[in-house]
Coordinates of C-alpha atoms in Angstrom, one line a residue:
Chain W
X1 CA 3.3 12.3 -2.6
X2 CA 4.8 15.3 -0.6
X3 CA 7.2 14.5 2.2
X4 CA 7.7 16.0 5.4
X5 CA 10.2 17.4 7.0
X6 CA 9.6 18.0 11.0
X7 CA 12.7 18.1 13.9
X8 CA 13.4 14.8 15.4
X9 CA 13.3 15.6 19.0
X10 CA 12.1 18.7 21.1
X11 CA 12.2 19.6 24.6
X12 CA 9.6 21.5 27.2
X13 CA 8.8 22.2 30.3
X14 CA 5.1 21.6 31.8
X15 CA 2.9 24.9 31.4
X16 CA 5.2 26.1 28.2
X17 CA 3.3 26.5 24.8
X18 CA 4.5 24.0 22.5
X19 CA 5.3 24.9 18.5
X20 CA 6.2 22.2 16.4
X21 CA 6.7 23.1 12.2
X22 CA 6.9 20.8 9.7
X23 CA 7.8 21.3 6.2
X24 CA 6.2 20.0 2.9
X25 CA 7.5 21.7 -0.1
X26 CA 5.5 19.3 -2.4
X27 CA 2.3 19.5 -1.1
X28 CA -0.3 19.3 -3.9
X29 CA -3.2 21.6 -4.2
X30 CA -5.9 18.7 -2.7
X31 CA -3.6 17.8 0.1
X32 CA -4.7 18.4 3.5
X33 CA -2.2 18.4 6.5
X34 CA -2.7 16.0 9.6
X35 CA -0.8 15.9 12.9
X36 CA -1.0 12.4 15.0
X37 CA 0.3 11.5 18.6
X38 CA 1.7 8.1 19.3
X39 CA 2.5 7.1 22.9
X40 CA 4.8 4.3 23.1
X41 CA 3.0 0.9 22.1
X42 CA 0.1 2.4 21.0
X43 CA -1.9 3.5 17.7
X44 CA -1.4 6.8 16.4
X45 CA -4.2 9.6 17.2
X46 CA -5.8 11.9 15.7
X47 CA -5.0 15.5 16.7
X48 CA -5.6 17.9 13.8
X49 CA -6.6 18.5 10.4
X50 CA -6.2 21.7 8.2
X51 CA -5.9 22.4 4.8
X52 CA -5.2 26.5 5.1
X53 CA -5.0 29.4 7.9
X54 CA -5.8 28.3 11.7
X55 CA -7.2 25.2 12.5
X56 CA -8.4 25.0 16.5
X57 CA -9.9 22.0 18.5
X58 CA -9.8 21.1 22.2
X59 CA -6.4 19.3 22.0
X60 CA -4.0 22.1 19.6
X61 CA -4.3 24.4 17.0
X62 CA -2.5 24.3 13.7
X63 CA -1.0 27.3 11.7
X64 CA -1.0 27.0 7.7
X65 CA 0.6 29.9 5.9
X66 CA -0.9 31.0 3.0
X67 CA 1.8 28.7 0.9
X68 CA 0.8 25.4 2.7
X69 CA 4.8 24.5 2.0
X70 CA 5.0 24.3 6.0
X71 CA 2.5 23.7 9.1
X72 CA 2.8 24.2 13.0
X73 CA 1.0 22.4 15.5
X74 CA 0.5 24.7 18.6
X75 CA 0.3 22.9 22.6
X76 CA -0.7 25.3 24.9
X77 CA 0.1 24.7 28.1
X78 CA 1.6 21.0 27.7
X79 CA 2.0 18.5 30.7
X80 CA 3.8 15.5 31.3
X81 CA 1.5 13.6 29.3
X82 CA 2.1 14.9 25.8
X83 CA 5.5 13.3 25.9
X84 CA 4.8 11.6 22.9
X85 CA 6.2 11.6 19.1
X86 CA 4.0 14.0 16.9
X87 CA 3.7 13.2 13.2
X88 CA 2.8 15.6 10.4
X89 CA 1.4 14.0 7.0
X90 CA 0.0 15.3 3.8
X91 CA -2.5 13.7 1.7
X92 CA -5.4 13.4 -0.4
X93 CA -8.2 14.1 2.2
X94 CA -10.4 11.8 -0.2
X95 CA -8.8 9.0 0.1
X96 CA -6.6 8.9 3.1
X97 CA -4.6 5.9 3.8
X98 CA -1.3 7.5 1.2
X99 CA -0.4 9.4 3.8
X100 CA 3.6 8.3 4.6
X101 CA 4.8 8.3 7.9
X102 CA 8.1 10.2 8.3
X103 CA 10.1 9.7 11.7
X104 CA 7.8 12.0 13.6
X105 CA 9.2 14.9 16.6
X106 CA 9.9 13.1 19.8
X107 CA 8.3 15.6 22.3
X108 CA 10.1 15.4 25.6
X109 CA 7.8 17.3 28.6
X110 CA 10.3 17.7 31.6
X111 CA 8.2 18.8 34.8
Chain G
X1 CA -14.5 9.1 15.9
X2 CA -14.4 5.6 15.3
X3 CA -13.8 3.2 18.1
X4 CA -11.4 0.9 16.8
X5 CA -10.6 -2.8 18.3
X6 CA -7.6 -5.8 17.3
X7 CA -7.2 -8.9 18.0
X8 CA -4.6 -10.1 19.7
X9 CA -3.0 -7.2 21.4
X10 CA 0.1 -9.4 21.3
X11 CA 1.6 -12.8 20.4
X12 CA 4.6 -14.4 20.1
X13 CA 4.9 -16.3 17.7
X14 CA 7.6 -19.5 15.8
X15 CA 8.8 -19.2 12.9
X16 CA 6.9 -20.0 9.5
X17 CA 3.9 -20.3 11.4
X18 CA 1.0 -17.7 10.5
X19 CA -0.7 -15.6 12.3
X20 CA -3.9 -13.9 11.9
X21 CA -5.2 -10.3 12.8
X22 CA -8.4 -9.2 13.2
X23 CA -9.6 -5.5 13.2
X24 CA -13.2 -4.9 14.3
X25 CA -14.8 -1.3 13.8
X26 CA -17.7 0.0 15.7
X27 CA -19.7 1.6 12.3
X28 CA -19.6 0.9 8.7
X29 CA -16.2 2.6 7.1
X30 CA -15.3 2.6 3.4
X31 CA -11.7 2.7 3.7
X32 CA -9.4 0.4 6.1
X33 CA -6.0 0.2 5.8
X34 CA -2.9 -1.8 7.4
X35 CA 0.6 -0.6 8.8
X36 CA 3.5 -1.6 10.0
X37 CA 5.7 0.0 12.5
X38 CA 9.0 -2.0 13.2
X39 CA 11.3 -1.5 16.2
X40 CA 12.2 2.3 16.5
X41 CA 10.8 3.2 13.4
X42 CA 7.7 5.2 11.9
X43 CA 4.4 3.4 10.3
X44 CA 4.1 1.9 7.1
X45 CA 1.5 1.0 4.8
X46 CA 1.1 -2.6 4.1
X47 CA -2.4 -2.4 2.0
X48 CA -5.7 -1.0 1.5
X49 CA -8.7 -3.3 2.4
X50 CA -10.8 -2.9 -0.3
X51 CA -14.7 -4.3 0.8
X52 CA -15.4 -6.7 -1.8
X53 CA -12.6 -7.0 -3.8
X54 CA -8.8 -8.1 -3.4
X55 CA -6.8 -5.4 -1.4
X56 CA -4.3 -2.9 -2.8
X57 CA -0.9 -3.3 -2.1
X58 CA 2.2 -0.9 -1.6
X59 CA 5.5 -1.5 -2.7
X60 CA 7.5 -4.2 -1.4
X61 CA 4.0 -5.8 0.3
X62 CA 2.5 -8.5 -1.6
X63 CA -0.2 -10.6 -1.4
X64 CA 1.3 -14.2 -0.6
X65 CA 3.0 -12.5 2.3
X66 CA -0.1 -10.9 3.7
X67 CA -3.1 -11.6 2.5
X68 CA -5.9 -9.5 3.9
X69 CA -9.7 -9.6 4.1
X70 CA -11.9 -7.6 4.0
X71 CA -15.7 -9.6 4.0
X72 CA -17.8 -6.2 5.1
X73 CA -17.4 -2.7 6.1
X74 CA -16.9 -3.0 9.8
X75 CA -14.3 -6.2 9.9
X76 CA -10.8 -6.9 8.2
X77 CA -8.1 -9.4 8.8
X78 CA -4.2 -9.3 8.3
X79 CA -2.9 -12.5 8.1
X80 CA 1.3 -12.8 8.4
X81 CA 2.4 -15.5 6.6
X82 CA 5.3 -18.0 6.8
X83 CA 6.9 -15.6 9.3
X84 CA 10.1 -14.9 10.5
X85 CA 12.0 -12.8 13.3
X86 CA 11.9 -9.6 10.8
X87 CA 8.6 -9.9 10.8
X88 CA 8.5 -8.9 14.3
X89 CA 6.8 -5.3 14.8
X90 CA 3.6 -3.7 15.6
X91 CA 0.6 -4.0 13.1
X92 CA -1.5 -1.6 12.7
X93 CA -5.4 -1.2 11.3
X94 CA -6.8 2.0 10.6
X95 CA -10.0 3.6 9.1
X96 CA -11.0 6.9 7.1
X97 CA -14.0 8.2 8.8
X98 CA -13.9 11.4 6.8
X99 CA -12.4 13.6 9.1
X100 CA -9.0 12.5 9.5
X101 CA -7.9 8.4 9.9
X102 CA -8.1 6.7 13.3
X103 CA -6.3 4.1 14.3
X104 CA -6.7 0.8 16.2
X105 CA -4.2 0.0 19.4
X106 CA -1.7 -2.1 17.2
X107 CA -1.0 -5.8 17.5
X108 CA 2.5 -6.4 18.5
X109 CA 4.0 -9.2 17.2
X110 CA 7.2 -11.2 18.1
X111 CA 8.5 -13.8 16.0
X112 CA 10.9 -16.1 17.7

């Protein structure tokens, strides 16, 4: 199973673009790459899912180079409210539920 | 996405009593799995509740400890068993719905 690698804490300021990169060296050919928020006491939630090149929905965007060994999940614009921890996982996209939980990027939006 | 619900949203609970958690799904999912997040930390995966059959634990989870059903393919329970204060943390149902997994709002649990 490939681990990730993402920063543990990041800082912003409301209206910045936020870029956060994870790295997965391991990832195996039918892995696909998620990204979840989790505010504190709740469930993680969905954000993203890519398996190569750009990714966009309404909430980010995510950046896969051609390698997949590393991801970036793009905020545009962030507010107060994405103060949150981001995770990024790898994992079979057929059978979700291997995916491992590393310690996730504490986002930190400062007004 | 799929609308996920638990119950209880929290207890507190005595020691080597049991307590069990129910996760309710609005549709019909084939895949529903359990975490656990502790104090502080990140989520990790008790077992996969298999529909029909006995669920598939991960290391260091067995079944005595928390046994899980899974009677169709909208409901599941975790039951923690003969707990203690390390037991204490946030538990956690999720679902596959094909297009990423989705996850209920967590029972937190406090074992006294």
């Amino acid at each position: 199973l490939a681990k990730t690698t993402q920063p543990i804490s990041m800082d912003s300021y409301e209206g910045q673009e936020v870029n956060i990169t994870c790295s997965h060296n391991n990832i195996a050919t039918n892995d696909y790459i998620t990204w979840y928020q989790q505010f504190p006491s709740q469930g993680p939630r969905f954000i993203i899912q890519g398996y190569k090149t750009k990714v966009t929905n309404e909430v980010a965007s995510l950046f896969i180079p051609a390698d997949r060994k590393s991801s970036t999940l793009s905020l545009p614009r962030v507010s107060l409210s994405d103060t949150a921890v981001y995770y990024c996982l790898v994992g079979d996209g057929g059978s979700q539920g291997n995916l491992i939980f590393g310690k996730g990027t504490k986002l930190s939006v400062k007004p | 996405s799929a609308v996920i619900s638990q119950k209880p949203s929290r207890d507190i609970c005595q020691r080597g009593t049991s307590l069990t958690i129910q996760c309710q799904v609005d549709s019909q999912v084939t895949m529903m799995f359990w975490y656990r997040q502790q104090p502080g930390q990140s989520l990790t995966l008790i077992a996969t509740a298999n529909q029909g059959s006995e669920a598939t634990y991960e290391s260091g989870f067995v079944i005595d400890k928390f046994p899980i059903s899974r009677p169709n393919l909208t409901f599941s329970t975790l039951t923690v068993s003969n707990m203690s204060p390390e037991d204490s943390s946030i538990y956690l149902c999720s679902v596959d719905s094909g297009q990423g997994e989705f996850f209920g709002p967590g029972t937190r649990l406090t074992v006294l």
